[in-house]
PDB file of C-alpha atoms in Angstrom:
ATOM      1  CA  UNK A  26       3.949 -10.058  16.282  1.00 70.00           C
ATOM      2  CA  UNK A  27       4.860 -13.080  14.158  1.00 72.00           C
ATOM      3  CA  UNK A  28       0.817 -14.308  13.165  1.00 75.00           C
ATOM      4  CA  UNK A  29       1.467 -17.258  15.286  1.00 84.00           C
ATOM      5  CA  UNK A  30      -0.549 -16.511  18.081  1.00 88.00           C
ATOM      6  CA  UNK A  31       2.496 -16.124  20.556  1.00 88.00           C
ATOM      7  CA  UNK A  32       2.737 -13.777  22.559  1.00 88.00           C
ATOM      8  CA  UNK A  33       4.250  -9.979  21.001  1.00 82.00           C
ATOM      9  CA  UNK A  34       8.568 -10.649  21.299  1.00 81.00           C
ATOM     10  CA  UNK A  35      10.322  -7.992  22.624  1.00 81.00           C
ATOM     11  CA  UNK A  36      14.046  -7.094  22.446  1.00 81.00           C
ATOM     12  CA  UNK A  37      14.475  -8.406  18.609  1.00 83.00           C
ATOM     13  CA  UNK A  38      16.807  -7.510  16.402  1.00 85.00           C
ATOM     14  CA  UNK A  39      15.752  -7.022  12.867  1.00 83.00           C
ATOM     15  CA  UNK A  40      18.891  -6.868   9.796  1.00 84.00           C
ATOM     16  CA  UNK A  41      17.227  -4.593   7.204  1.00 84.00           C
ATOM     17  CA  UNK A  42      19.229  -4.153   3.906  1.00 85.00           C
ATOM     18  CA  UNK A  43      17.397  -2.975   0.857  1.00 82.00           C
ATOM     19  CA  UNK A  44      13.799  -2.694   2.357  1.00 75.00           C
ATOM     20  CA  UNK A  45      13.709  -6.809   3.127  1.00 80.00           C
ATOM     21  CA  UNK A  46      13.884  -8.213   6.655  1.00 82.00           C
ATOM     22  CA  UNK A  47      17.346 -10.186   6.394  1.00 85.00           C
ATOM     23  CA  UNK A  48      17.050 -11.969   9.550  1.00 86.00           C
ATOM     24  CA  UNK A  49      14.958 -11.823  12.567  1.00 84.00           C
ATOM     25  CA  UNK A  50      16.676 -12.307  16.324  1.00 85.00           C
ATOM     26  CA  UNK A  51      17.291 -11.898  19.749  1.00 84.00           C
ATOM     27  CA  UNK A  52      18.762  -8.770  21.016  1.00 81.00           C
ATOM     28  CA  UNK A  53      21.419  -9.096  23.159  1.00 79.00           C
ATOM     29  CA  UNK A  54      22.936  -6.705  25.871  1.00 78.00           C
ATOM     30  CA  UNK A  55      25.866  -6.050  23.346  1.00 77.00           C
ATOM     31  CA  UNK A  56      24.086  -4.962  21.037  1.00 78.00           C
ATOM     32  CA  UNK A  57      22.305  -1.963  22.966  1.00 76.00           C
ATOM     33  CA  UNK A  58      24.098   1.547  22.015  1.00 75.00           C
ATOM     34  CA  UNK A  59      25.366   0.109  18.887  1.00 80.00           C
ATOM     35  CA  UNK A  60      25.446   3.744  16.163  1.00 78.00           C
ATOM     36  CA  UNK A  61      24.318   1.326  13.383  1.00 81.00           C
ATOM     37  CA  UNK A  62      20.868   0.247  15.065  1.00 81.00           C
ATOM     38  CA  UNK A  63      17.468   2.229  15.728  1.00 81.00           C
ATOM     39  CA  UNK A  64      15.540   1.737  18.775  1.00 80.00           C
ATOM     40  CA  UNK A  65      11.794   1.183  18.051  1.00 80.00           C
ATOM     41  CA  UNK A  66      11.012  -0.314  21.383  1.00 78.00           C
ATOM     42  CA  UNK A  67       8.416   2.075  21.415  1.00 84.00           C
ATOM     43  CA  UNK A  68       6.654   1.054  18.440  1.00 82.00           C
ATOM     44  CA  UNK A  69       4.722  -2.029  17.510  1.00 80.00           C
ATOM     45  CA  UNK A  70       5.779  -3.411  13.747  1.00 78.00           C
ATOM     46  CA  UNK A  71       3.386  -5.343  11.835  1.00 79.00           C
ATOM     47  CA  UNK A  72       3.883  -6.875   7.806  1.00 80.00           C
ATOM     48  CA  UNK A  73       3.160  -4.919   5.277  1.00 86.00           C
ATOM     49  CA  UNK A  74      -0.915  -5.182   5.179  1.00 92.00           C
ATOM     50  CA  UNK A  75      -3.391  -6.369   2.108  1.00 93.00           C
ATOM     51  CA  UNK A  76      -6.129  -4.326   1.016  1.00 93.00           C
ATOM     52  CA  UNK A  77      -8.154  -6.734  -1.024  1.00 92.00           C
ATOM     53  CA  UNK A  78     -10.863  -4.795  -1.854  1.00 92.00           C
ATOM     54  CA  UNK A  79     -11.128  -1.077  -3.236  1.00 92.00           C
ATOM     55  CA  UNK A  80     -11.742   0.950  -6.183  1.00 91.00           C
ATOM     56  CA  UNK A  81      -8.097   3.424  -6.645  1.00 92.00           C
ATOM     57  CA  UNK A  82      -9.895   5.138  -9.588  1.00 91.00           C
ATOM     58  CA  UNK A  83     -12.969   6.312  -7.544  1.00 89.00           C
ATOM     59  CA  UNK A  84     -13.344   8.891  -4.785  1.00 87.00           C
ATOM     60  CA  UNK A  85     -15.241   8.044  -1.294  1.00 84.00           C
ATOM     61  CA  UNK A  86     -17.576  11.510  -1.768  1.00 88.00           C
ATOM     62  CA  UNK A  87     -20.629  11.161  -1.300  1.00 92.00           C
ATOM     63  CA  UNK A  88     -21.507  14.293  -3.794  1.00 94.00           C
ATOM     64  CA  UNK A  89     -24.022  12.673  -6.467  1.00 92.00           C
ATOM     65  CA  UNK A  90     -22.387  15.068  -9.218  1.00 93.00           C
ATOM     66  CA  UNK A  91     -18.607  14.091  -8.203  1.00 91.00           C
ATOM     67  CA  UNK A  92     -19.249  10.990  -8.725  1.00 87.00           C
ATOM     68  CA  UNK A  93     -21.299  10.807 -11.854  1.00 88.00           C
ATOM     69  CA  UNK A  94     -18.435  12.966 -13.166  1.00 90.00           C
ATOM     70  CA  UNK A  95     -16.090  10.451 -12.164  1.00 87.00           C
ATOM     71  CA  UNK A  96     -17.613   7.639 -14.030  1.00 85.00           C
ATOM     72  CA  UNK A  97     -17.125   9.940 -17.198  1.00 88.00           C
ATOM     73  CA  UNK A  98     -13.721  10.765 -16.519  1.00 93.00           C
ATOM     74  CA  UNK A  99     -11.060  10.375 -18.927  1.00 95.00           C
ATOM     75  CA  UNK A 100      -7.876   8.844 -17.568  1.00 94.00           C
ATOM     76  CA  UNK A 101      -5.606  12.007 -17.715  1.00 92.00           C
ATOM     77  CA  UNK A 102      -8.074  13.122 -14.817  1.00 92.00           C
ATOM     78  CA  UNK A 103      -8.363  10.264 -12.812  1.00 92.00           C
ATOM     79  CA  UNK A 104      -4.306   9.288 -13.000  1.00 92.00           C
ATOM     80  CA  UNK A 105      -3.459  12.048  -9.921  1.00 91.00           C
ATOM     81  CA  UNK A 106      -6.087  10.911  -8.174  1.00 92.00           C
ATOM     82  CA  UNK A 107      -5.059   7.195  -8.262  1.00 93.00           C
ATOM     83  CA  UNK A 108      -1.304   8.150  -7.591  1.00 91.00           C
ATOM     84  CA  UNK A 109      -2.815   9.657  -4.446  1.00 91.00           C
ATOM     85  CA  UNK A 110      -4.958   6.730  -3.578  1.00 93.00           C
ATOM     86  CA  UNK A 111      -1.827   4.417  -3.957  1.00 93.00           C
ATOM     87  CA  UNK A 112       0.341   7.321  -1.715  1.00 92.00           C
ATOM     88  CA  UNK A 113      -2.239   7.244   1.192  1.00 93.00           C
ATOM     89  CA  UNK A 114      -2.705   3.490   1.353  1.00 93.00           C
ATOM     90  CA  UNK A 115       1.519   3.411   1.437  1.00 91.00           C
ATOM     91  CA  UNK A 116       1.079   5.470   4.257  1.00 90.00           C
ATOM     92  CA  UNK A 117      -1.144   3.260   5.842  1.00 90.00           C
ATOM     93  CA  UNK A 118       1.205   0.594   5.645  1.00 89.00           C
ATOM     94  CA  UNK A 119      -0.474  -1.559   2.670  1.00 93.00           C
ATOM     95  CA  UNK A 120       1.559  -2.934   0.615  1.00 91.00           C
ATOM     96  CA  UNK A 121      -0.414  -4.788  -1.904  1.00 93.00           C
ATOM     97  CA  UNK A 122      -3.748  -4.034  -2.652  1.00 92.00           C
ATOM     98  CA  UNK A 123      -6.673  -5.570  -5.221  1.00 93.00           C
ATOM     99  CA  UNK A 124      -8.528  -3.178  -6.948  1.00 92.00           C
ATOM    100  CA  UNK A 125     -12.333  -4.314  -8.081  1.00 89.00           C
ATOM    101  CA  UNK A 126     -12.298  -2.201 -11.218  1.00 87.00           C
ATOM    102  CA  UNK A 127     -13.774   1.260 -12.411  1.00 89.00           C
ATOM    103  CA  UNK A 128     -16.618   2.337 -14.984  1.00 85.00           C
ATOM    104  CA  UNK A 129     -13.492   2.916 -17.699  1.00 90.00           C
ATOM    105  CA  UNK A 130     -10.831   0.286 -16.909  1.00 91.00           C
ATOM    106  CA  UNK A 131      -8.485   3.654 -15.203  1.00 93.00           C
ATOM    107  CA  UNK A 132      -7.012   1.452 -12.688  1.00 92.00           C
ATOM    108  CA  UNK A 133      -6.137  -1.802 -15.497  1.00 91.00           C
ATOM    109  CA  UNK A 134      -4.588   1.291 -17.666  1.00 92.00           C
ATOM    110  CA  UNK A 135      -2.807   3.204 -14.783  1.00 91.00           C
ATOM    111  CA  UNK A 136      -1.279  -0.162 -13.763  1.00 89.00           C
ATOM    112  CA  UNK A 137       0.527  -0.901 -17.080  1.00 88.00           C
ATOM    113  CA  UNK A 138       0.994   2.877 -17.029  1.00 85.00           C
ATOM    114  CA  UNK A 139       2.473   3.437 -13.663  1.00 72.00           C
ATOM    115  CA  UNK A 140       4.189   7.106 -13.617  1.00 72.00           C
ATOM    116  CA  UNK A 141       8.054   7.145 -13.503  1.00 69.00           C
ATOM    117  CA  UNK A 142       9.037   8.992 -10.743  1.00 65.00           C
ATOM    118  CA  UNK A 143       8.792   5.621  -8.253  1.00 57.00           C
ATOM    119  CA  UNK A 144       5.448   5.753  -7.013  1.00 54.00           C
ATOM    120  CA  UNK A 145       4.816   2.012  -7.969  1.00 53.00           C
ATOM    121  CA  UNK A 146       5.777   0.620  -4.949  1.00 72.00           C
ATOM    122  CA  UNK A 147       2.480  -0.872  -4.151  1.00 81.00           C
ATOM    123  CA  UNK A 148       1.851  -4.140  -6.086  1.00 85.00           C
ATOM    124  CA  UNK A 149      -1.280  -3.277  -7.549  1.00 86.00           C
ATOM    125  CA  UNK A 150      -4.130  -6.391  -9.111  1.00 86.00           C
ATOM    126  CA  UNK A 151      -7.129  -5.275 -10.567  1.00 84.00           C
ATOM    127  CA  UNK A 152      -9.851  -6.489 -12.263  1.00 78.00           C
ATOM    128  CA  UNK A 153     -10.028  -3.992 -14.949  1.00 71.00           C
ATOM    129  CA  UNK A 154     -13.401  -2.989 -16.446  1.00 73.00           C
ATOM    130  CA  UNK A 155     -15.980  -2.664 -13.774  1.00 66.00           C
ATOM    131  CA  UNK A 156     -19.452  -4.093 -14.127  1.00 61.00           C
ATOM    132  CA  UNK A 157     -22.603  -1.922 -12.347  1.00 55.00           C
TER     133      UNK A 157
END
């Protein structure tokens, strides 16, 4: 699926180095059996998806006191929580996402803050300080 509006191709051949689609082709008859290639003709790739609107530094509970202790949290308790958000969106195959800002400004903070061990792979925009 290319976002033309053609039909889905089948039998491509995608050159991966690094993470990045390197080229995009036809797959030929030669090129079946090859050790170097994996066969996800069973599977249906898409781009890397957009989330353009959510709140990283905010739970989805519906518990009255959760929340309300959320909106008080300092950002040492909200940083795992937003590493997790960021993990399960990954998962989910977003790649980018736009944050619309928390009580305390966590997500602005945890984006110039981002922990070392790799986790920001997501590019992350936010608005910063949220207005309620």
């Amino acid at each position: 699926m290319d976002g033309s509006g053609e039909p889905p191709s089948e039998k491509i051949l995608l050159e991966i180095e690094g993470g990045l689609i390197l080229s995009v082709k036809k797959s030929w008859a030669q090129d079946e059996g090859r050790s170097d290639l994996m066969d996800l003709s069973q599977c249906t790739l898409l781009p890397g998806l957009v989330d353009s609107h959510v709140h990283v530094a905010i739970s989805g509970t519906e518990d009255v006191d959760a929340r309300r202790h959320q909106l008080g949290a300092l950002f040492g308790e909200v940083k795992g929580m937003i590493a997790a958000h960021l993990r399960d969106q990954l998962l989910c195959g977003v790649v980018a996402l736009r944050d619309g800002g928390d009580h305390r400004g966590h997500a602005l903070r945890y984006k110039h803050e981002p922990p070392s061990d790799g986790e920001g792979r997501i590019a992350l925009r936010t608005a910063g300080w949220g207005w309620h």
